[in-house]
PDB file of C-alpha atoms in Angstrom:
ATOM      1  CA  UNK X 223      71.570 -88.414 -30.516  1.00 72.00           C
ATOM      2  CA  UNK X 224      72.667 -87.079 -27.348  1.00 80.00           C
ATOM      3  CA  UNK X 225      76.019 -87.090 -27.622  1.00 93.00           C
ATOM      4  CA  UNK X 226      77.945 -87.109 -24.172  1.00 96.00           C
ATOM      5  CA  UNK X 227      76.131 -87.398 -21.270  1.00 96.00           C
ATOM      6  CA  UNK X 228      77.442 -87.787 -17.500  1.00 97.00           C
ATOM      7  CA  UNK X 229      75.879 -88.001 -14.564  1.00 96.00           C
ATOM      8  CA  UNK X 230      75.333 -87.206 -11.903  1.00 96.00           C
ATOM      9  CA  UNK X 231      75.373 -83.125 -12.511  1.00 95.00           C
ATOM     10  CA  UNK X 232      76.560 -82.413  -8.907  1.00 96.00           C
ATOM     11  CA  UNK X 233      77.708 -83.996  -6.206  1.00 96.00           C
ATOM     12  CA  UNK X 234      79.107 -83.205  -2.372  1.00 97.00           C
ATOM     13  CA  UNK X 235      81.175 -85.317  -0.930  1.00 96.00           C
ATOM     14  CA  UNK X 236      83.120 -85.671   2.279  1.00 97.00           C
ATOM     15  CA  UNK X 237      86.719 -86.286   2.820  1.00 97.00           C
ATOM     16  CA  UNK X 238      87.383 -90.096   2.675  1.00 97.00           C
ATOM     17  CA  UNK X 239      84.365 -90.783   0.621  1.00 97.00           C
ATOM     18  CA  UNK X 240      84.234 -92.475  -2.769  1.00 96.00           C
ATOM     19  CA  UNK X 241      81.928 -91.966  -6.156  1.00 96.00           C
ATOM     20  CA  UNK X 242      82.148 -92.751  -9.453  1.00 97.00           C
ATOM     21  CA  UNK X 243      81.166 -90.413 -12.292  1.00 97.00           C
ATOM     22  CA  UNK X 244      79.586 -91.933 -15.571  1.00 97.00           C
ATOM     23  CA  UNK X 245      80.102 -91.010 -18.891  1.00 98.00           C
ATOM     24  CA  UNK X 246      78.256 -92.001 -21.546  1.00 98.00           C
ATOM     25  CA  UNK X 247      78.355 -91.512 -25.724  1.00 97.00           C
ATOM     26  CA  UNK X 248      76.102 -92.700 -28.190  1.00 96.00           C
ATOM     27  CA  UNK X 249      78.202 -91.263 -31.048  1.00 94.00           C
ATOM     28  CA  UNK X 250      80.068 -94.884 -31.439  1.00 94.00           C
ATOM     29  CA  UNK X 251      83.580 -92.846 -30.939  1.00 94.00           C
ATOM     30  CA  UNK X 252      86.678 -94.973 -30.060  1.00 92.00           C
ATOM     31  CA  UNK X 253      88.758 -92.593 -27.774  1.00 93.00           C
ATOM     32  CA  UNK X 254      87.210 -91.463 -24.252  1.00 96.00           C
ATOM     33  CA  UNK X 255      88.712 -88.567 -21.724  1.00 96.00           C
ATOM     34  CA  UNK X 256      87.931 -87.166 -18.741  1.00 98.00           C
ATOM     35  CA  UNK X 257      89.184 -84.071 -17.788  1.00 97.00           C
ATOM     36  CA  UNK X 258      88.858 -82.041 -14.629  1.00 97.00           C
ATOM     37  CA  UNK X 259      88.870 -77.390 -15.131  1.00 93.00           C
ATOM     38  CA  UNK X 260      90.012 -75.653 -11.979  1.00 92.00           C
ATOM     39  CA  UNK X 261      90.004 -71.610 -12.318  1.00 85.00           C
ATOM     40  CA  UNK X 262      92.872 -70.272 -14.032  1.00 82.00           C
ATOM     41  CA  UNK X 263      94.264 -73.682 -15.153  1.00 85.00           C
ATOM     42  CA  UNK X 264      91.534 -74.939 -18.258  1.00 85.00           C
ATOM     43  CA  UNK X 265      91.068 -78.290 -18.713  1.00 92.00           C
ATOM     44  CA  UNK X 266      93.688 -80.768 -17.387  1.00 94.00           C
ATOM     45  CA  UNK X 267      93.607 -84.537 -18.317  1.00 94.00           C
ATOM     46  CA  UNK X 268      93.081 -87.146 -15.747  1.00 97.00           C
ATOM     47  CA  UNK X 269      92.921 -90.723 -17.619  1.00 97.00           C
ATOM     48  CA  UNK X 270      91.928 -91.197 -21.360  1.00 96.00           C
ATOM     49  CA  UNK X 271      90.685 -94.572 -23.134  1.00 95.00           C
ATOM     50  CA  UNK X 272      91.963 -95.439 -26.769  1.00 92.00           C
ATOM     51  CA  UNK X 273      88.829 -98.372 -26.850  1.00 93.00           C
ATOM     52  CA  UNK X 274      87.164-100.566 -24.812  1.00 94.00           C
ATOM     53  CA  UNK X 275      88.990-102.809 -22.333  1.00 94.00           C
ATOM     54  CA  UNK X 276      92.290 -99.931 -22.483  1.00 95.00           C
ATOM     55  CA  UNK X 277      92.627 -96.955 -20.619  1.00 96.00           C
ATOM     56  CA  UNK X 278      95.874 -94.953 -19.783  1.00 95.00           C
ATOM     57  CA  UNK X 279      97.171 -92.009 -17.238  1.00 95.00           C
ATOM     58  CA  UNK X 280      97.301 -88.249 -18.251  1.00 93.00           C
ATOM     59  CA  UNK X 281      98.688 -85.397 -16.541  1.00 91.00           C
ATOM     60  CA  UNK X 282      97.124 -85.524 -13.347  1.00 95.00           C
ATOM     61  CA  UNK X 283      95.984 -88.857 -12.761  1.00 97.00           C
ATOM     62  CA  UNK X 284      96.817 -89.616  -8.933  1.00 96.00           C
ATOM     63  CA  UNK X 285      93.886 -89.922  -7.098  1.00 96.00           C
ATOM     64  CA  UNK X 286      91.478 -91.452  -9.537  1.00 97.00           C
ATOM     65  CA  UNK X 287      90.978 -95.078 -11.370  1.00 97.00           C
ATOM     66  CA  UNK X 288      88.705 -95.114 -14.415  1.00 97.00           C
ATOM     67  CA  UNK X 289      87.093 -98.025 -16.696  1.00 97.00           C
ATOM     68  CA  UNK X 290      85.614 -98.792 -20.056  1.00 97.00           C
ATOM     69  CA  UNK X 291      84.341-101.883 -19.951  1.00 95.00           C
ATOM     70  CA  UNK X 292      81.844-101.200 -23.199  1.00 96.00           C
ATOM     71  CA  UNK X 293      83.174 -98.884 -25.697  1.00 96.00           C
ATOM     72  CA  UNK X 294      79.900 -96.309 -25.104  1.00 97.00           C
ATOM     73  CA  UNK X 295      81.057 -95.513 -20.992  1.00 97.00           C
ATOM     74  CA  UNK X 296      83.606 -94.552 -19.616  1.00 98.00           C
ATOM     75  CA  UNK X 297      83.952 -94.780 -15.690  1.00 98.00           C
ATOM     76  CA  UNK X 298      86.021 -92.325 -13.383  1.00 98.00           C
ATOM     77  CA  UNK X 299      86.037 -92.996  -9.362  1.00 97.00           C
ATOM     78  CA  UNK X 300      87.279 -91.468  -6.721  1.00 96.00           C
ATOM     79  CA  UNK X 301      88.074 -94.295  -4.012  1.00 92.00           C
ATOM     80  CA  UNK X 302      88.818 -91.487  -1.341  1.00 96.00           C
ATOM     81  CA  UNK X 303      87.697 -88.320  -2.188  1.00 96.00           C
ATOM     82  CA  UNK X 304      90.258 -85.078  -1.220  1.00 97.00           C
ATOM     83  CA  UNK X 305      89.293 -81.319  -0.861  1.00 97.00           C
ATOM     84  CA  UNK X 306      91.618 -81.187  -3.890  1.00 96.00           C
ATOM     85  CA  UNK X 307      89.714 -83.347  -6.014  1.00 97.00           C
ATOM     86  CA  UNK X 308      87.004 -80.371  -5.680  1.00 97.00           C
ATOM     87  CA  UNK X 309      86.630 -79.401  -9.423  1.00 97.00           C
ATOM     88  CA  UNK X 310      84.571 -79.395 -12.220  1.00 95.00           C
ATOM     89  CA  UNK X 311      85.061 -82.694 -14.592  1.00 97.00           C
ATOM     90  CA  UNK X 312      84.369 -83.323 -18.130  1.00 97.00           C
ATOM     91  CA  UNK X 313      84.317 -86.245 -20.217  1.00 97.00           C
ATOM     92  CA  UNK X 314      85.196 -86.246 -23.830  1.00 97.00           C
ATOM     93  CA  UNK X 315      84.771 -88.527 -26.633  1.00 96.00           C
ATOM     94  CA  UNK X 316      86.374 -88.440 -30.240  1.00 93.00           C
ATOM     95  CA  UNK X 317      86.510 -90.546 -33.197  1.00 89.00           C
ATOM     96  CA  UNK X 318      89.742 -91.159 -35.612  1.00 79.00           C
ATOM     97  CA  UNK X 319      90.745 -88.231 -37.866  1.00 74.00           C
ATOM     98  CA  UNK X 320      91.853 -88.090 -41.157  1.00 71.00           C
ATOM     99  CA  UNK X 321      95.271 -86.236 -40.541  1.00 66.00           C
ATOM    100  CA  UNK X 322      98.915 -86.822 -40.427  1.00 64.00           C
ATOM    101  CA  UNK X 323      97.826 -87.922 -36.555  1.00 68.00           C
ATOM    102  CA  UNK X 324      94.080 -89.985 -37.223  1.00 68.00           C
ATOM    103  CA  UNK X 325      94.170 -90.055 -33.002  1.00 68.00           C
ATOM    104  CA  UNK X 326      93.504 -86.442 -33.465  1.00 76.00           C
ATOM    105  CA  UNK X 327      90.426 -84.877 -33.662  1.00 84.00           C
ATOM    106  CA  UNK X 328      87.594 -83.086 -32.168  1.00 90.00           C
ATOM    107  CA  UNK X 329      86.329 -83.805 -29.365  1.00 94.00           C
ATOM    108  CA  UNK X 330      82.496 -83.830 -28.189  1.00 95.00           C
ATOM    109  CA  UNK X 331      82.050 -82.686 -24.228  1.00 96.00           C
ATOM    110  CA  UNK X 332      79.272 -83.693 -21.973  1.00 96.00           C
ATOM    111  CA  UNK X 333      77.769 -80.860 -19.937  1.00 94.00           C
ATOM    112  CA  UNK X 334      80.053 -81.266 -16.281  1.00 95.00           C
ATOM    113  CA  UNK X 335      79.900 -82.509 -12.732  1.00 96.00           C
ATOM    114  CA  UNK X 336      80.632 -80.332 -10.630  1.00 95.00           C
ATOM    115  CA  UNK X 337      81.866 -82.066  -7.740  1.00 97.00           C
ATOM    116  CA  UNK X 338      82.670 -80.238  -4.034  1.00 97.00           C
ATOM    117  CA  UNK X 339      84.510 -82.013  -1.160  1.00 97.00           C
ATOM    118  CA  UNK X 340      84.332 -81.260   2.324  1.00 96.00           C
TER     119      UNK X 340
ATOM    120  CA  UNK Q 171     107.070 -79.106 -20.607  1.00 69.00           C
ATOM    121  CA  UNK Q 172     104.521 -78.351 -23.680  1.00 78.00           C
ATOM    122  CA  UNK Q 173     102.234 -75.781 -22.508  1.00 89.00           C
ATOM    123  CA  UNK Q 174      99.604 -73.375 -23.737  1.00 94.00           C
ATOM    124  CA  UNK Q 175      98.760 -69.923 -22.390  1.00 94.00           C
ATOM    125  CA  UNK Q 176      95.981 -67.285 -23.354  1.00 95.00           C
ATOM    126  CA  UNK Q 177      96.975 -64.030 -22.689  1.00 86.00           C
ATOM    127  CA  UNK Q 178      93.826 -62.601 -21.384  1.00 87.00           C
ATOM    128  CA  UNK Q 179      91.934 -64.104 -18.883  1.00 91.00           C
ATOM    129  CA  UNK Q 180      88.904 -61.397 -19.178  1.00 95.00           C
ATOM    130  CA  UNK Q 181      87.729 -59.276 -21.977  1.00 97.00           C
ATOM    131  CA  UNK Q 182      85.042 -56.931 -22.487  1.00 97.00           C
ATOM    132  CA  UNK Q 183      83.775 -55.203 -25.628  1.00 97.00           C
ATOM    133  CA  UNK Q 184      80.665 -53.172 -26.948  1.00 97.00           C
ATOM    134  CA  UNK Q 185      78.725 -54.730 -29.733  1.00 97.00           C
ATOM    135  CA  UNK Q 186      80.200 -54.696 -33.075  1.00 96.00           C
ATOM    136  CA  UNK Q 187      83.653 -54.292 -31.892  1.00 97.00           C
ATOM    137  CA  UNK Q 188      86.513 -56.344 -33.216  1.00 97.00           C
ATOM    138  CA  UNK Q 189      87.558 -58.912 -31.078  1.00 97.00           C
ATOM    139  CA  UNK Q 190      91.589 -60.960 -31.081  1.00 97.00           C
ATOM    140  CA  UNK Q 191      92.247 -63.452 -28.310  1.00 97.00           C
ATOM    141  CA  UNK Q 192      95.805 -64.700 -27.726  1.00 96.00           C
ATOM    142  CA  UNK Q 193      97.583 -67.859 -27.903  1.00 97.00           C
ATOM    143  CA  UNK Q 194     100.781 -69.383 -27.659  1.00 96.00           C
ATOM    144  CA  UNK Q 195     102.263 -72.613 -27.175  1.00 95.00           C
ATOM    145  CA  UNK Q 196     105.535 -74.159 -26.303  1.00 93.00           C
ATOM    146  CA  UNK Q 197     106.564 -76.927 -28.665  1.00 87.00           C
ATOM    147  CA  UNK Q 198     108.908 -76.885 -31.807  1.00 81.00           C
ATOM    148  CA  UNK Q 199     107.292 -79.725 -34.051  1.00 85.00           C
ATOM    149  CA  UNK Q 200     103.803 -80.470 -35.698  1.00 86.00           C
ATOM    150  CA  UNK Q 201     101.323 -79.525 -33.941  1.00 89.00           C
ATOM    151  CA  UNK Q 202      97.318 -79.493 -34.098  1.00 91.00           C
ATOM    152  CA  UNK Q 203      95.567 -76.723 -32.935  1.00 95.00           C
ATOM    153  CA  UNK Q 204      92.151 -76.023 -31.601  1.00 96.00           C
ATOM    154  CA  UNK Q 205      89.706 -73.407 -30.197  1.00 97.00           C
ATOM    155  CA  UNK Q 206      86.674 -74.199 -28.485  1.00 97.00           C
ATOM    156  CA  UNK Q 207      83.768 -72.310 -27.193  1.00 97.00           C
ATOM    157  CA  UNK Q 208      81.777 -72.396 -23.993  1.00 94.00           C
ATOM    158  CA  UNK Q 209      78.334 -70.538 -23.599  1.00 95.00           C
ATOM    159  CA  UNK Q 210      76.992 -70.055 -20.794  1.00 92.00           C
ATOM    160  CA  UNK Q 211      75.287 -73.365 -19.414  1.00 88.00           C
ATOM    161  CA  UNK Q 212      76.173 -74.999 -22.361  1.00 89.00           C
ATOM    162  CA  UNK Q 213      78.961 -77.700 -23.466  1.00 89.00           C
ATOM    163  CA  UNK Q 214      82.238 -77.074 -24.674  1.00 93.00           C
ATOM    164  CA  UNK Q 215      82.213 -77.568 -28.849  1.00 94.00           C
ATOM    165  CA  UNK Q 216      84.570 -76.916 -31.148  1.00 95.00           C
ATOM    166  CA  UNK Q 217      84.966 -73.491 -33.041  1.00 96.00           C
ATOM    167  CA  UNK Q 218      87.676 -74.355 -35.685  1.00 95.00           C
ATOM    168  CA  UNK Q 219      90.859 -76.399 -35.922  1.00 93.00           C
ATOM    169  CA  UNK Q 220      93.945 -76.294 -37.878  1.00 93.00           C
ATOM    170  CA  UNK Q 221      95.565 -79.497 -39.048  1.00 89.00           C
ATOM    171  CA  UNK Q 222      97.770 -78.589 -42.181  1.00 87.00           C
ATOM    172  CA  UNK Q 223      97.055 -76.438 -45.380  1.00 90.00           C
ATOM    173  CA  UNK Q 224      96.115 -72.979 -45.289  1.00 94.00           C
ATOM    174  CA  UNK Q 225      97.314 -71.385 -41.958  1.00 95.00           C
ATOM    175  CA  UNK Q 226      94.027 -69.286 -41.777  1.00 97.00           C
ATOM    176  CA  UNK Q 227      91.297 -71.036 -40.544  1.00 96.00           C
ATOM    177  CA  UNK Q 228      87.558 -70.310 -40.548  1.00 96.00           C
ATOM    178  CA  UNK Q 229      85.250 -71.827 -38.276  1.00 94.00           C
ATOM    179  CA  UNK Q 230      81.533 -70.978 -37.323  1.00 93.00           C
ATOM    180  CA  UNK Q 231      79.515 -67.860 -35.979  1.00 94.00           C
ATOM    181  CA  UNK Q 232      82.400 -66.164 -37.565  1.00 96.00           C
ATOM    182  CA  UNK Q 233      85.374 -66.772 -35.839  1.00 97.00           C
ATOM    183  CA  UNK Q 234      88.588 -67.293 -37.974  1.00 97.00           C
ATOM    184  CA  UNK Q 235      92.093 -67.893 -36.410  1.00 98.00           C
ATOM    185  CA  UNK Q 236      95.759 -67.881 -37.685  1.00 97.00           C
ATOM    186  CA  UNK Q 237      98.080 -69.971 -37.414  1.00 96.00           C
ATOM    187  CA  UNK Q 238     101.867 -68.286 -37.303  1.00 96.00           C
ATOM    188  CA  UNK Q 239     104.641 -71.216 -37.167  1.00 93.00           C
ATOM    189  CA  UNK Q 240     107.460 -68.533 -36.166  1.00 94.00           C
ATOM    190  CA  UNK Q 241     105.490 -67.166 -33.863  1.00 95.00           C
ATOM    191  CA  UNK Q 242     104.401 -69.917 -31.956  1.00 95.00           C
ATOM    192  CA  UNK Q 243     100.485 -68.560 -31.908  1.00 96.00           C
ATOM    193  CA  UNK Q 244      97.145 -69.435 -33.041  1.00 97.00           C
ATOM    194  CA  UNK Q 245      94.962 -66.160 -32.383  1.00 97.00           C
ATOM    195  CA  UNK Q 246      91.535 -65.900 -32.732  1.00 98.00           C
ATOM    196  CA  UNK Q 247      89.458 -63.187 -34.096  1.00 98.00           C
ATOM    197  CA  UNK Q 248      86.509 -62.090 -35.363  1.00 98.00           C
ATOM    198  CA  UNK Q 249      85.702 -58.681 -36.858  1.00 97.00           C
ATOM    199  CA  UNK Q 250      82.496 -57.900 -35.219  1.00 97.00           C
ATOM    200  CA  UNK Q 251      81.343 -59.089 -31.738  1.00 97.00           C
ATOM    201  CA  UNK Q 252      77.609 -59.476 -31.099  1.00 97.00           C
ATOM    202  CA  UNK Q 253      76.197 -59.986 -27.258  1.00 96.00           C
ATOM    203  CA  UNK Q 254      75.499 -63.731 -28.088  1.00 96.00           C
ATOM    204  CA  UNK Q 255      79.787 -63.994 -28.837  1.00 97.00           C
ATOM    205  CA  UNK Q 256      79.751 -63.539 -24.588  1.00 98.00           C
ATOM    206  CA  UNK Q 257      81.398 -67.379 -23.735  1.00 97.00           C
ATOM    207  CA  UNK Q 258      84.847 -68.689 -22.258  1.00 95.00           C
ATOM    208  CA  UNK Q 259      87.428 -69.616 -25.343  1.00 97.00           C
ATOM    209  CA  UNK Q 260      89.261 -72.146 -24.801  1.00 96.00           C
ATOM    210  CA  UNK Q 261      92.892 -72.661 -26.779  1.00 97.00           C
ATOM    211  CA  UNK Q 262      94.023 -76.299 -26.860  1.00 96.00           C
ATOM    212  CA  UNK Q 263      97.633 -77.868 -28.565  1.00 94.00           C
ATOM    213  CA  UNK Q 264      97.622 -81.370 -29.713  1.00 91.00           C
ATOM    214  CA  UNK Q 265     101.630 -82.183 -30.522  1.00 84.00           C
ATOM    215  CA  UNK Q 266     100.391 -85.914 -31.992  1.00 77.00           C
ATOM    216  CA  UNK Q 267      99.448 -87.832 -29.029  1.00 80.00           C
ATOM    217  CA  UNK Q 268      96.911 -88.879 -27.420  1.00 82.00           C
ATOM    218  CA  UNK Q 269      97.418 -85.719 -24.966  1.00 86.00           C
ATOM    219  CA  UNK Q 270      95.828 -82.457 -26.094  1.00 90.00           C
ATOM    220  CA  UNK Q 271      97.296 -79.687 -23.712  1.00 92.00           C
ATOM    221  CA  UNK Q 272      94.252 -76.795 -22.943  1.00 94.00           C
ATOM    222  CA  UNK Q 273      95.093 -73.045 -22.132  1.00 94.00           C
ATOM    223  CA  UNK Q 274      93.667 -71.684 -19.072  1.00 94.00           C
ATOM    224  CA  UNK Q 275      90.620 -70.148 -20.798  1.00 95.00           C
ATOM    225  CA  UNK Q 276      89.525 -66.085 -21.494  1.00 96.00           C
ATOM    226  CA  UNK Q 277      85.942 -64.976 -20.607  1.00 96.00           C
ATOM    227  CA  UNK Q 278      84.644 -62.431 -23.096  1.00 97.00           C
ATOM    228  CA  UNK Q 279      82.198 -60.667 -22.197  1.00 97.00           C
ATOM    229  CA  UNK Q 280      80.489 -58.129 -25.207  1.00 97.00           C
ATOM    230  CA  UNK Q 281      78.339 -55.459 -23.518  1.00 96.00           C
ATOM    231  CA  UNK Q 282      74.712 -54.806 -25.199  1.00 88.00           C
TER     232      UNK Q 282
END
């Protein structure tokens, strides 16, 4: 398996531009994040997916739009690309847990994009 | 707000040297509680979580963490640091949402 992919690995962009960054999991999981890590500030959420066709805002989603049209990807874009969209992003994937919350669980990465705009 | 923070930002040790990392969080209900792990070049994957049950976890390469309810922390440790321990931990709340709140990371660094 290989788990979470995205691509692409790194990217420049200037102001104004747009991209989108795929995710992709082969680990069947229902719930999908992406997350962008600034220094000093970890891992913020940006838009999350509880299964194909849904997707819903997190803490800093202005800026971005994301998809899952087939439960295995999960689409983020940038339609017009700020210097303060410069970051690092991750996508995340999870399955249900077994818990008092079954939404819950751990969560498998992908390596990063590492995304710089001008 | 709900938020998460990790005391140290950057710690270095020697070899074999004992090794605690901070966290607290800011909520006063159930929560879930993680730590992941970050080598260098590598993904973020998990180290150990605490759901419910015994409030001492113990999770791989080592690394167990305890979870105090009157405190408000989750610390990790680990008794004896080797050079392949150097990573960025990552502390992360879940409060039983969807949302899983992340603390700002420390980057240990164990000297040779």
């Amino acid at each position: 398996n290989a788990g979470v992919t995205q691509t692409p690995k790194f990217r420049v962009l200037k102001t104004g531009q747009s991209m989108t960054l795929l995710c992709a999991q082969d680990m069947n999981h229902e719930y999908m994040y992406w997350y962008r890590q600034d220094p000093g500030m970890g891992l913020r959420l940006i838009h999350y997916s509880v299964g194909e066709g849904t997707t819903a805002k997190g803490e800093v989603p202005d800026g971005y739009n994301v998809s899952r049209l087939k439960k295995q990807n999960f689409l983020l874009g940038l339609e017009s690309a700020a210097p303060s969209q410069t970051s690092v992003y991750f996508c995340a994937s999870s399955t249900q847990g077994k818990g008092l919350h079954p939404w819950v669980n751990e969560q498998f990465f992908g390596p990063g994009t590492r995304l710089t705009v001008l | 707000a709900q938020s998460v923070s990790q005391h140290n930002h950057h710690v270095i040790l020697s070899e074999a040297a004992s090794l605690e990392l901070g966290c607290n969080y800011s909520y006063g209900g159930t929560v879930n509680l993680f730590w992941y792990v970050q080598y260098p070049g590598q993904h973020l994957q998990l180290l150990l979580k605490y759901f419910s049950g015994d409030p001492l976890v113990k999770g791989i390469k080592g690394f167990e963490a305890e979870f105090i309810k009157s405190k408000f922390s989750f610390n990790l440790r680990k008794p004896s640091v080797q050079w392949s321990d150097t990573a960025e931990y990552f502390c992360a709340v879940n409060t039983g949402g969807f949302k899983t709140i992340f603390g700002a990371g420390t980057r240990l660094f164990v000297k040779a």
